[in-house]
Tab-separated table of C-alpha atoms in Angstrom:
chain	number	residue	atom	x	y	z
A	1	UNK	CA	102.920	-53.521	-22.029
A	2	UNK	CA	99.376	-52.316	-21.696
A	3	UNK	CA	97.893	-52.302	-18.400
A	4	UNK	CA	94.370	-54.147	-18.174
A	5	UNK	CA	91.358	-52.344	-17.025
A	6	UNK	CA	88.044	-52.573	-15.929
A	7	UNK	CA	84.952	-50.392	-15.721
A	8	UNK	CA	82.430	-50.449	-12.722
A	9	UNK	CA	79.372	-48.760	-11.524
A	10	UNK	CA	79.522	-48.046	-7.676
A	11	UNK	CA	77.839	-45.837	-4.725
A	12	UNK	CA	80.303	-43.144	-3.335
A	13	UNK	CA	80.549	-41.661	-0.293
A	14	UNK	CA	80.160	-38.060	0.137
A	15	UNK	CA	81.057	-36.926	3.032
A	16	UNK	CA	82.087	-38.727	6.612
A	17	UNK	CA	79.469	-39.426	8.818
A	18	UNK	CA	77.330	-37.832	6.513
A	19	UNK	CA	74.123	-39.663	6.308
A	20	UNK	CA	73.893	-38.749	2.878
A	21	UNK	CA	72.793	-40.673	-0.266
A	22	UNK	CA	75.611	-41.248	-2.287
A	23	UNK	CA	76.983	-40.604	-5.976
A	24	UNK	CA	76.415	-43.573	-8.300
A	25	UNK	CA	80.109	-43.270	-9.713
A	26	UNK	CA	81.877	-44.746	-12.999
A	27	UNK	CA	84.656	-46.133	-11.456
A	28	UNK	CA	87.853	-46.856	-14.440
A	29	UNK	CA	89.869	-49.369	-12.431
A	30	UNK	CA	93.374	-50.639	-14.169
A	31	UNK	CA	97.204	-51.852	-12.784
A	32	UNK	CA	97.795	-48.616	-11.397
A	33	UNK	CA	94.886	-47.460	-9.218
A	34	UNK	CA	90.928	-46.245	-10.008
A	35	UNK	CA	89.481	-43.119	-11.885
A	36	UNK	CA	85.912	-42.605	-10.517
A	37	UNK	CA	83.490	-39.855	-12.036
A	38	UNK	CA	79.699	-38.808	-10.610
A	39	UNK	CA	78.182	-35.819	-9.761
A	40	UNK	CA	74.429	-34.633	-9.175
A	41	UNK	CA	72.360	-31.887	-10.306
A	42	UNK	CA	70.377	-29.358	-7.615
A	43	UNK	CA	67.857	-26.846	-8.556
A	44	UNK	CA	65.722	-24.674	-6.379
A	45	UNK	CA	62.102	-22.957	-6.783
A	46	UNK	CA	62.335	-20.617	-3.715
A	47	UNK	CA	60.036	-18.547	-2.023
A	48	UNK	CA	61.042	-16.533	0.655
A	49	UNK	CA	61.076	-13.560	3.209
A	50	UNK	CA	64.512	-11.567	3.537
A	51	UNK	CA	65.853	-8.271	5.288
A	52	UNK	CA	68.521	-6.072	3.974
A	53	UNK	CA	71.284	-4.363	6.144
A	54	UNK	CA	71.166	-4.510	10.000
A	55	UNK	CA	68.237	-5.490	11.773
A	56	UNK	CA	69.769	-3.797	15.371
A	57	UNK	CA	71.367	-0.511	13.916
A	58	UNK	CA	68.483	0.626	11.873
A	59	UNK	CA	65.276	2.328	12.781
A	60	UNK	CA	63.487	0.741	9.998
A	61	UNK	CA	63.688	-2.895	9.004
A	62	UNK	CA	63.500	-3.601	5.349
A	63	UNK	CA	61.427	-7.069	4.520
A	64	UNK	CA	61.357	-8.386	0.919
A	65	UNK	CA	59.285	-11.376	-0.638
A	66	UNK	CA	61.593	-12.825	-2.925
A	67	UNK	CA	60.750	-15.941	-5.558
A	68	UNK	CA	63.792	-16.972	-7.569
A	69	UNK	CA	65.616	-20.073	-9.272
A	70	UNK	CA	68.918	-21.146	-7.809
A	71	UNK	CA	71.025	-23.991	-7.902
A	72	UNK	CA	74.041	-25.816	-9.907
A	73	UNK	CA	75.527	-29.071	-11.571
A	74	UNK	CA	78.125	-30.818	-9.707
A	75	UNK	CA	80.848	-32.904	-11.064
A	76	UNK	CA	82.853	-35.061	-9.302
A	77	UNK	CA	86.171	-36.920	-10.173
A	78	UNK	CA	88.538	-38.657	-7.822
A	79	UNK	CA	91.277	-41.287	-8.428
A	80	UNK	CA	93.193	-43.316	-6.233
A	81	UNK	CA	96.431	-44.808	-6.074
A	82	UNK	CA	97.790	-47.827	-3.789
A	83	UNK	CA	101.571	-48.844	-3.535
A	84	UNK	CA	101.911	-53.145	-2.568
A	85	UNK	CA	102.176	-51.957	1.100
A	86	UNK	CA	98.729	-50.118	1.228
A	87	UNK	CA	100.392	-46.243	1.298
A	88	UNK	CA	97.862	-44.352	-1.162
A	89	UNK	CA	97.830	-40.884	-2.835
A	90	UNK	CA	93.685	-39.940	-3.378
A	91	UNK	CA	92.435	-36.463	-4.603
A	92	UNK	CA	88.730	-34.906	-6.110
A	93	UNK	CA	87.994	-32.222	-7.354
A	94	UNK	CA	84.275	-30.774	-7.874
A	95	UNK	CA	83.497	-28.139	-9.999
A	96	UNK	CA	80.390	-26.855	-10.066
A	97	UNK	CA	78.304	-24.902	-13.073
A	98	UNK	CA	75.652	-22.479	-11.350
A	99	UNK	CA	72.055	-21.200	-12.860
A	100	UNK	CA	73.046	-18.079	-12.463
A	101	UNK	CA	76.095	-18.327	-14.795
A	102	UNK	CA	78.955	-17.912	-12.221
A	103	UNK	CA	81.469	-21.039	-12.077
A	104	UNK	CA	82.441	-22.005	-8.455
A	105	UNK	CA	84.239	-25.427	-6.650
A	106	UNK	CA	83.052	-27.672	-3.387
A	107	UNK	CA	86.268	-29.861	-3.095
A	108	UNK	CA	89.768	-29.257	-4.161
A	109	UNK	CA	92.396	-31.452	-2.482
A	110	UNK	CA	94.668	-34.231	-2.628
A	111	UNK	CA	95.648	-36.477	0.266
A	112	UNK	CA	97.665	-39.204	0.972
A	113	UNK	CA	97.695	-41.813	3.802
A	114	UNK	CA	98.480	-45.563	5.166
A	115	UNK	CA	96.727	-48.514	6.067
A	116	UNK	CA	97.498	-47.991	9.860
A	117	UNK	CA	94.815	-44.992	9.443
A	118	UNK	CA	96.713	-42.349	8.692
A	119	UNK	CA	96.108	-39.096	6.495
A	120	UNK	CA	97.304	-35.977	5.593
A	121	UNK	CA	94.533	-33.893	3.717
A	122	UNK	CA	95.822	-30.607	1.551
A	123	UNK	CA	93.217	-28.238	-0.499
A	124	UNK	CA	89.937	-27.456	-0.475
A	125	UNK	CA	87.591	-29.518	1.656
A	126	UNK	CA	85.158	-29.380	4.666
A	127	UNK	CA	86.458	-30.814	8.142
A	128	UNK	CA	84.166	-32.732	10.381
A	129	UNK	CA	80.730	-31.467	10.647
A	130	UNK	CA	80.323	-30.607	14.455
A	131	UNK	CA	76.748	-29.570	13.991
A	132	UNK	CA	74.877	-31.743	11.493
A	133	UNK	CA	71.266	-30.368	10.209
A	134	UNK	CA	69.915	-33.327	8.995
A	135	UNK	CA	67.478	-32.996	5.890
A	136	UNK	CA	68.127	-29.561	5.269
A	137	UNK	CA	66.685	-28.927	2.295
A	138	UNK	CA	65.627	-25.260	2.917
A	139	UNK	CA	66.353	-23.319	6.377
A	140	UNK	CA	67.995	-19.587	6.762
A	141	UNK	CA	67.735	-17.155	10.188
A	142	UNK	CA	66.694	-13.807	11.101
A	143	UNK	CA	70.363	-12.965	11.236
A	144	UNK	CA	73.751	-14.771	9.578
A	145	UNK	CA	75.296	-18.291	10.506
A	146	UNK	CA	78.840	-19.239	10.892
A	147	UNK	CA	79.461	-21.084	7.778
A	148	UNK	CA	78.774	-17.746	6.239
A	149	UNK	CA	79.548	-14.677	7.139
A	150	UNK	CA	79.578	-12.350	10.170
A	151	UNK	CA	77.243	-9.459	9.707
A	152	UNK	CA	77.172	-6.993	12.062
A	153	UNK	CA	74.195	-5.750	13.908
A	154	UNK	CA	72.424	-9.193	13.054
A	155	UNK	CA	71.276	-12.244	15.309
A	156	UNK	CA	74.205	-14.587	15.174
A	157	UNK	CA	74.140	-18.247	15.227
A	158	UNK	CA	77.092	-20.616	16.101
A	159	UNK	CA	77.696	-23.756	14.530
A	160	UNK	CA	81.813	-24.844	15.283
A	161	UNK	CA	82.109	-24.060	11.460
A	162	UNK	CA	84.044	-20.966	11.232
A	163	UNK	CA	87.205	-23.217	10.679
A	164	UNK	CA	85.969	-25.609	9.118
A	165	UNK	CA	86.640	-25.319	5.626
A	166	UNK	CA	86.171	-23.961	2.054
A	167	UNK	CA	87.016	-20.483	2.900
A	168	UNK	CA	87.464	-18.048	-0.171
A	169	UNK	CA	91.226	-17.464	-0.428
A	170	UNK	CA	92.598	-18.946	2.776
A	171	UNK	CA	94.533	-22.503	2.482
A	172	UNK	CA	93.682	-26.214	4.582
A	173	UNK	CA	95.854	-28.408	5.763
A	174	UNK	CA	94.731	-31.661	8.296
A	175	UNK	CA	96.202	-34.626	10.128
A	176	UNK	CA	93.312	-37.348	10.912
A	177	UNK	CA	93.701	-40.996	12.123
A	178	UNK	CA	91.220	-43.433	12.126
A	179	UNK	CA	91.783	-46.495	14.977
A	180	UNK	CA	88.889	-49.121	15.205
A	181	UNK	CA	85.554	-46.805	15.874
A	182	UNK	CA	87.577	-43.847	17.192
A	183	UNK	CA	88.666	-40.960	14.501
A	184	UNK	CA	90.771	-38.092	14.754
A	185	UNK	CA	91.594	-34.911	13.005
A	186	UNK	CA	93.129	-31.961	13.054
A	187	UNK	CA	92.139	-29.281	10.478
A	188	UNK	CA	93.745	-25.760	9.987
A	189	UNK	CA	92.879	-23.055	8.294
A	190	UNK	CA	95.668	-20.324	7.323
A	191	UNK	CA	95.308	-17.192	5.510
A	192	UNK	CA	93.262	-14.002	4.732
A	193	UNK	CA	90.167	-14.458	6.682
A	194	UNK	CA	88.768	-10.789	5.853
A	195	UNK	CA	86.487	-12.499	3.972
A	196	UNK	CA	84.410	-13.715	7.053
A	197	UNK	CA	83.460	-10.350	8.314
A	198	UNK	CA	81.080	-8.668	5.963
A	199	UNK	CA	82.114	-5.330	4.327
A	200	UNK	CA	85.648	-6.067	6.225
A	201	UNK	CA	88.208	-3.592	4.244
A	202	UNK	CA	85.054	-1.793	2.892
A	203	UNK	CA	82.992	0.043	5.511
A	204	UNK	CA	82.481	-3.274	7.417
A	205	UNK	CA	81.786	-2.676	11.415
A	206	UNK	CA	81.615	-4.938	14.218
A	207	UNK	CA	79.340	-3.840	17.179
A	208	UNK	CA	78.933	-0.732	15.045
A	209	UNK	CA	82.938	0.161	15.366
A	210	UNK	CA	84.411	0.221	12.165
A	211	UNK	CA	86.602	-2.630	11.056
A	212	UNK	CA	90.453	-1.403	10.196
A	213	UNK	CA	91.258	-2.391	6.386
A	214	UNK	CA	94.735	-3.818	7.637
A	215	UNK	CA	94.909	-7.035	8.222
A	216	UNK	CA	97.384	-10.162	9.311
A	217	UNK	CA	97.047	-13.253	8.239
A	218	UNK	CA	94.980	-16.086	10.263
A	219	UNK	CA	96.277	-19.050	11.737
A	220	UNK	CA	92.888	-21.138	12.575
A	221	UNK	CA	93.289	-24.966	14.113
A	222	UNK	CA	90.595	-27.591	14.507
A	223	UNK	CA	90.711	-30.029	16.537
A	224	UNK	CA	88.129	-33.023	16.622
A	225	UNK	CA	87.779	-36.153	18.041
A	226	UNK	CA	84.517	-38.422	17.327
A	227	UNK	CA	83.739	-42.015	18.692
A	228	UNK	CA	81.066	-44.316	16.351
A	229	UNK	CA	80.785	-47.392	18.096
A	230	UNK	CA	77.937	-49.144	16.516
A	231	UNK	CA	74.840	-46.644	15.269
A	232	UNK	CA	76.086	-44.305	17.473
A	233	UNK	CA	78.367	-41.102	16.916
A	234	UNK	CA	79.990	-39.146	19.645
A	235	UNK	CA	81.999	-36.299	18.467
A	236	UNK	CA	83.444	-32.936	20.106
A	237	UNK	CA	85.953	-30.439	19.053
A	238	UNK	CA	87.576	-26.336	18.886
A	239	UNK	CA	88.778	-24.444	17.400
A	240	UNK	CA	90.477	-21.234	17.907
A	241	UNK	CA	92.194	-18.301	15.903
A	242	UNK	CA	96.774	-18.439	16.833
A	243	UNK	CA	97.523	-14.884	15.338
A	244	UNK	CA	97.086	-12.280	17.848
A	245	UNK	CA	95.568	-8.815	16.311
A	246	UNK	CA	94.765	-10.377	12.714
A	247	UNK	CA	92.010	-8.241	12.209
A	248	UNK	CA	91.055	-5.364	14.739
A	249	UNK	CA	88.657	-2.369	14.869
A	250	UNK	CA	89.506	1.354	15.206
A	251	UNK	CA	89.920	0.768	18.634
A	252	UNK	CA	92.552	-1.130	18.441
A	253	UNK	CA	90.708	-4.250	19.501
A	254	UNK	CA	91.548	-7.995	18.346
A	255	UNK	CA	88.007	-8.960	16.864
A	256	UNK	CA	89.527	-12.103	15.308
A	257	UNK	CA	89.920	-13.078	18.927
A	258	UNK	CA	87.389	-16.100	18.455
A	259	UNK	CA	87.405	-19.643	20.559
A	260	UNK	CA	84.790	-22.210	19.520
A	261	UNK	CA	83.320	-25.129	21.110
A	262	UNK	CA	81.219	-28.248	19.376
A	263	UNK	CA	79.782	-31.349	20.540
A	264	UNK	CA	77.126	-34.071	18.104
A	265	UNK	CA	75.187	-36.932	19.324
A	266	UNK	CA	74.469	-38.852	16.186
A	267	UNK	CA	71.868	-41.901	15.951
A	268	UNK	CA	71.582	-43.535	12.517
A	269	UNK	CA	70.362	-46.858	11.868
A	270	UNK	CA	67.262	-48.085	9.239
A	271	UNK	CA	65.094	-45.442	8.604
A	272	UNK	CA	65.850	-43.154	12.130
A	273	UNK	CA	68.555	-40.507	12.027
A	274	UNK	CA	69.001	-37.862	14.963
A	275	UNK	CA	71.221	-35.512	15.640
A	276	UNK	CA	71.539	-33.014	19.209
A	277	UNK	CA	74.108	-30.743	18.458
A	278	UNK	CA	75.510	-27.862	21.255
A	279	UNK	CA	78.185	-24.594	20.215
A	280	UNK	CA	79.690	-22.437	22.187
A	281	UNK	CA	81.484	-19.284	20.707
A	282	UNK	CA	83.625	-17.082	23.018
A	283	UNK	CA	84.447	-13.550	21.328
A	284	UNK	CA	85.225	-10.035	22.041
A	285	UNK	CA	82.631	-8.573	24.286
A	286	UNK	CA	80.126	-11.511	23.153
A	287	UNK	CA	79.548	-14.589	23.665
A	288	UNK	CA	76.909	-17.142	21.910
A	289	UNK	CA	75.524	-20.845	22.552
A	290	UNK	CA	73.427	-23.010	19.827
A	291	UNK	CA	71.457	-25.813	20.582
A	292	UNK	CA	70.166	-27.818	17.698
A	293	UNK	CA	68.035	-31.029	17.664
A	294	UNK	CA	66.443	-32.910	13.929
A	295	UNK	CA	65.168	-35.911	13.192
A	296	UNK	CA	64.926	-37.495	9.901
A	297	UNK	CA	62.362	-40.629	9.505
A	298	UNK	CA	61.975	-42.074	6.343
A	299	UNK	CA	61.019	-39.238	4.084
A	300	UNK	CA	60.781	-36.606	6.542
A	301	UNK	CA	62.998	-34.494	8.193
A	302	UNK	CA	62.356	-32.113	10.833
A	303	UNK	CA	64.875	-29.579	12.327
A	304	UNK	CA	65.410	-26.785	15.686
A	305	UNK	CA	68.145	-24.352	16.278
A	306	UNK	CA	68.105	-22.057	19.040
A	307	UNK	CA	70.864	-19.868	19.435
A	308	UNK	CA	71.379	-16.889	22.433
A	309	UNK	CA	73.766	-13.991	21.981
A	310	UNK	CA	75.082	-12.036	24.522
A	311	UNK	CA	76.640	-8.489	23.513
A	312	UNK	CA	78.486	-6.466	25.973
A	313	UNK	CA	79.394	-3.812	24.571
A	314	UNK	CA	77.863	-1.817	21.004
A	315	UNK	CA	79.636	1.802	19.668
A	316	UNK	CA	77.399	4.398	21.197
A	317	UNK	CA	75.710	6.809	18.586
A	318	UNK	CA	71.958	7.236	17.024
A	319	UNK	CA	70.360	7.247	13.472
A	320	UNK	CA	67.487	9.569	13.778
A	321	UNK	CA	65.535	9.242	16.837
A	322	UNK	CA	66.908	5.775	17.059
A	323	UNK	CA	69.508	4.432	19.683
A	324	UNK	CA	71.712	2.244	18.169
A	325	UNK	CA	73.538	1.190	21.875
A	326	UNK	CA	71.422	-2.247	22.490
A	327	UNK	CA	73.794	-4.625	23.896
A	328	UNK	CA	72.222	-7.505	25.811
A	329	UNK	CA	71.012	-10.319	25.207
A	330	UNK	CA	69.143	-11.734	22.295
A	331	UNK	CA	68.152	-14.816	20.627
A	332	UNK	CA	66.964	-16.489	17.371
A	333	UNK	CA	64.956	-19.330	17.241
A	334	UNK	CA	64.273	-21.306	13.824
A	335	UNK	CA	62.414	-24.407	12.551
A	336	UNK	CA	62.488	-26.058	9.328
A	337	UNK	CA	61.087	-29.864	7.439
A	338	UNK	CA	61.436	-30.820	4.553
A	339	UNK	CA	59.750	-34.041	2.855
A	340	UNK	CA	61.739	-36.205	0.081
A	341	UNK	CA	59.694	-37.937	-2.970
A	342	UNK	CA	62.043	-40.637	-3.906
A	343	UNK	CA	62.504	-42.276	-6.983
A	344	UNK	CA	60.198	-39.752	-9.096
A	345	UNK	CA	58.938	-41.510	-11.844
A	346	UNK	CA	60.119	-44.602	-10.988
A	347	UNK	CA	63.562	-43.000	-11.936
A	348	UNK	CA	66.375	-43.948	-9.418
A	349	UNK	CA	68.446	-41.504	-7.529
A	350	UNK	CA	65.491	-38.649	-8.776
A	351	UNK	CA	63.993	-36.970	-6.167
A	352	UNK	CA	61.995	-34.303	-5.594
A	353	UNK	CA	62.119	-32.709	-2.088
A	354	UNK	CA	59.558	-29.955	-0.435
A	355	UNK	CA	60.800	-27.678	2.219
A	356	UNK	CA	59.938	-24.817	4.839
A	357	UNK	CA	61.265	-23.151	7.282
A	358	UNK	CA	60.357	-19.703	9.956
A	359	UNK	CA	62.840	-18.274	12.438
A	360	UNK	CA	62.547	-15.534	14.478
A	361	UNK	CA	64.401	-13.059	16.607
A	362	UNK	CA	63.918	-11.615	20.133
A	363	UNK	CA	65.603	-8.163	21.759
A	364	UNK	CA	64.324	-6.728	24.959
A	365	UNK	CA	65.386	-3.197	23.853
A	366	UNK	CA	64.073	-3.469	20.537
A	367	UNK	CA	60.618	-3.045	19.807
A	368	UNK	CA	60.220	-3.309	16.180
A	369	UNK	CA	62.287	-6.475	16.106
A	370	UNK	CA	59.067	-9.054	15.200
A	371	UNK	CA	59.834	-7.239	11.860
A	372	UNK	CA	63.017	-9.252	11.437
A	373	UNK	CA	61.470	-12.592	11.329
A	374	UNK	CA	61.988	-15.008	8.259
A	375	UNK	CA	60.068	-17.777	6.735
A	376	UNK	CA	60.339	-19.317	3.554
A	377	UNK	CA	59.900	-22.689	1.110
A	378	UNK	CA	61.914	-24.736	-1.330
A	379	UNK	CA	61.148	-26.926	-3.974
A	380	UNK	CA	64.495	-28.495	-4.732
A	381	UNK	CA	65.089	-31.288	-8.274
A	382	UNK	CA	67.481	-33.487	-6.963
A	383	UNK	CA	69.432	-36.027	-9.702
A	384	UNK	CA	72.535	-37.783	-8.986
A	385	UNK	CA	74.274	-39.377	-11.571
């Protein structure tokens, strides 16, 4: 017998707790769950300041004005299935087409769950966001960030996101619950994290010492737990590295020793959104705190990070007349807006958003660091369809 079905047009959510506009999906609804499809298109104009290599292990800091195109399609398809007592089986999958001809993938997974709140998430996915940006449509630092990856001899800034998710070869597993306004997950990450610390198997270093091409297996958990009662979102969480020795340097030393901390204050109702975000990130022979506050009012968003780094200890050596043994402490400081034009002509879910963004870094022992700072603007086509 054939199985009736129906098509409808709906908004989808992207991401929890996001704050972000949503896909218009094609939802495909018949007697044995939904089929949804959407997606959106993102393309960049960018203008911008960058520095190659270190900026704390080099005599002579490199700055380049680049102006490029970047950018990709996204397509989105997720389907859903319910059994008569409310178990389900969900998964999505987004593959993306870039401008610059290289194929890539935001989510991967498939999950499956019951109507007491219960899910078990396996694939590719982000976990909570413990350190929300807010309009972000263009921001980078005089340094690296920890959704990317750890360069050494850089300013470093901490977000609770080096667990979090979408890692290139490593695998995801999470547990979450949802109760009333309280939610809880825990996220893991297992695998070959090499990929984290640049050059890591290839010349990579870490406080100059170089990084031994041998390397275990991670075991990263992720523990959050997040309160939304009303406009309101409370959330704090870890998240730590099990495997002793995973990845250490050529002294022998466990550099994939890393313990995070997060904590979000959220406010979102009408037009306000805020977010205060703090991070703490204890590692071998450094430690580093983020503090982040943005705001985004109607249109406008405008963001802060400050991040200090503490290094203990650096390898001891020179290049040239240049002492590359500067531990201490540093920081980076970076603010970004970005205004959205909504609706561009008259077409819905087309806008057109304008961005900028400076940050800059600070050494005592340093004296050509004012070279390292970065600023930079965006003009980003955003269509979702």
């Amino acid at each position: 017998m054939r199985a009736k079905t129906s098509i409808t047009i709906c908004m989808g959510s992207l991401a929890l707790f996001s704050g972000m506009p949503a896909f218009a999906e094609l939802v495909v609804e018949g007697e044995a769950g939904k089929l949804a499809f959407g997606g959106d298109v993102e393309l960049d104009i960018n203008a911008q300041n960058t520095q190659d290599g270190p900026i704390f292990f080099a005599d002579d800091i490199e700055s380049n004005d680049e102006y490029n195109q970047s950018g990709r399609i996204l397509l989105d398809v997720s389907g859903e299935r319910a059994s008569d007592t409310g178990n389900y089986a969900r998964f999505k999958a987004q593959p993306l087409i870039k401008t610059n001809g290289d194929p890539g993938i935001d989510d991967a997974w498939f999950a499956f769950g019951t109507p007491a709140g219960q899910e078990v998430k396996v694939g590719r996915y982000e976990a909570f966001d413990l350190f929300p940006l807010g309009q972000d449509t263009v921001y980078s630092y005089s340094g690296s960030t920890s959704d990317g990856l750890y360069t050494d001899g850089q300013g470093y800034v901490y977000q609770a996101k080096e667990g979090r998710g979408r890692a290139d070869s490593a695998g995801q597993v999470m547990f979450s619950q949802r109760s009333g306004d309280f939610y809880a997950e825990l996220s893991t990450l297992f695998g070959d994290r090499t990929d984290f610390f640049h050059g890591a198997g290839n010349g990579g270093t870490y406080h100059g010492f170089d990084i031994d091409p041998d390397a275990k297996n991670s075991f990263i958990v992720r523990p959050v737990l997040a309160w939304s009662p009303g406009p309101w979102t409370l959330a704090a969480g870890m998240e730590t590295n099990l495997v002793d020795n995973a990845l250490v340097d050529e002294r022998g030393k466990d550099i994939s020793d890393r313990t995070g901390y997060g904590t979000r204050l959220t406010y979102a109702e009408g037009d306000w959104s805020v977010n205060g975000n703090l991070a703490y990130l204890d590692a071998l022979e450094e430690d580093n705190l983020t503090l982040g506050l943005n705001t985004v009012w109607k249109n406008i968003g405008v963001g802060y990070i400050h991040a200090r780094n503490e290094i203990d200890e650096v390898k001891p050596g020179t290049n040239g007349d240049f002492d590359l043994s500067v531990p201490g402490e540093y920081t980076v400081d970076t603010l970004y807006t970005s205004y959205r034009f909504p609706n561009v002509m008259s077409i819905d879910n087309f806008a057109i958003y304008l961005g900028a963004y400076y940050s800059r870094v600070d050494h005592k022992e340093i004296d050509n660091i004012d070279d390292a700072d970065r600023y930079g603007g965006r003009l980003r086509f955003k269509y979702f369809f």
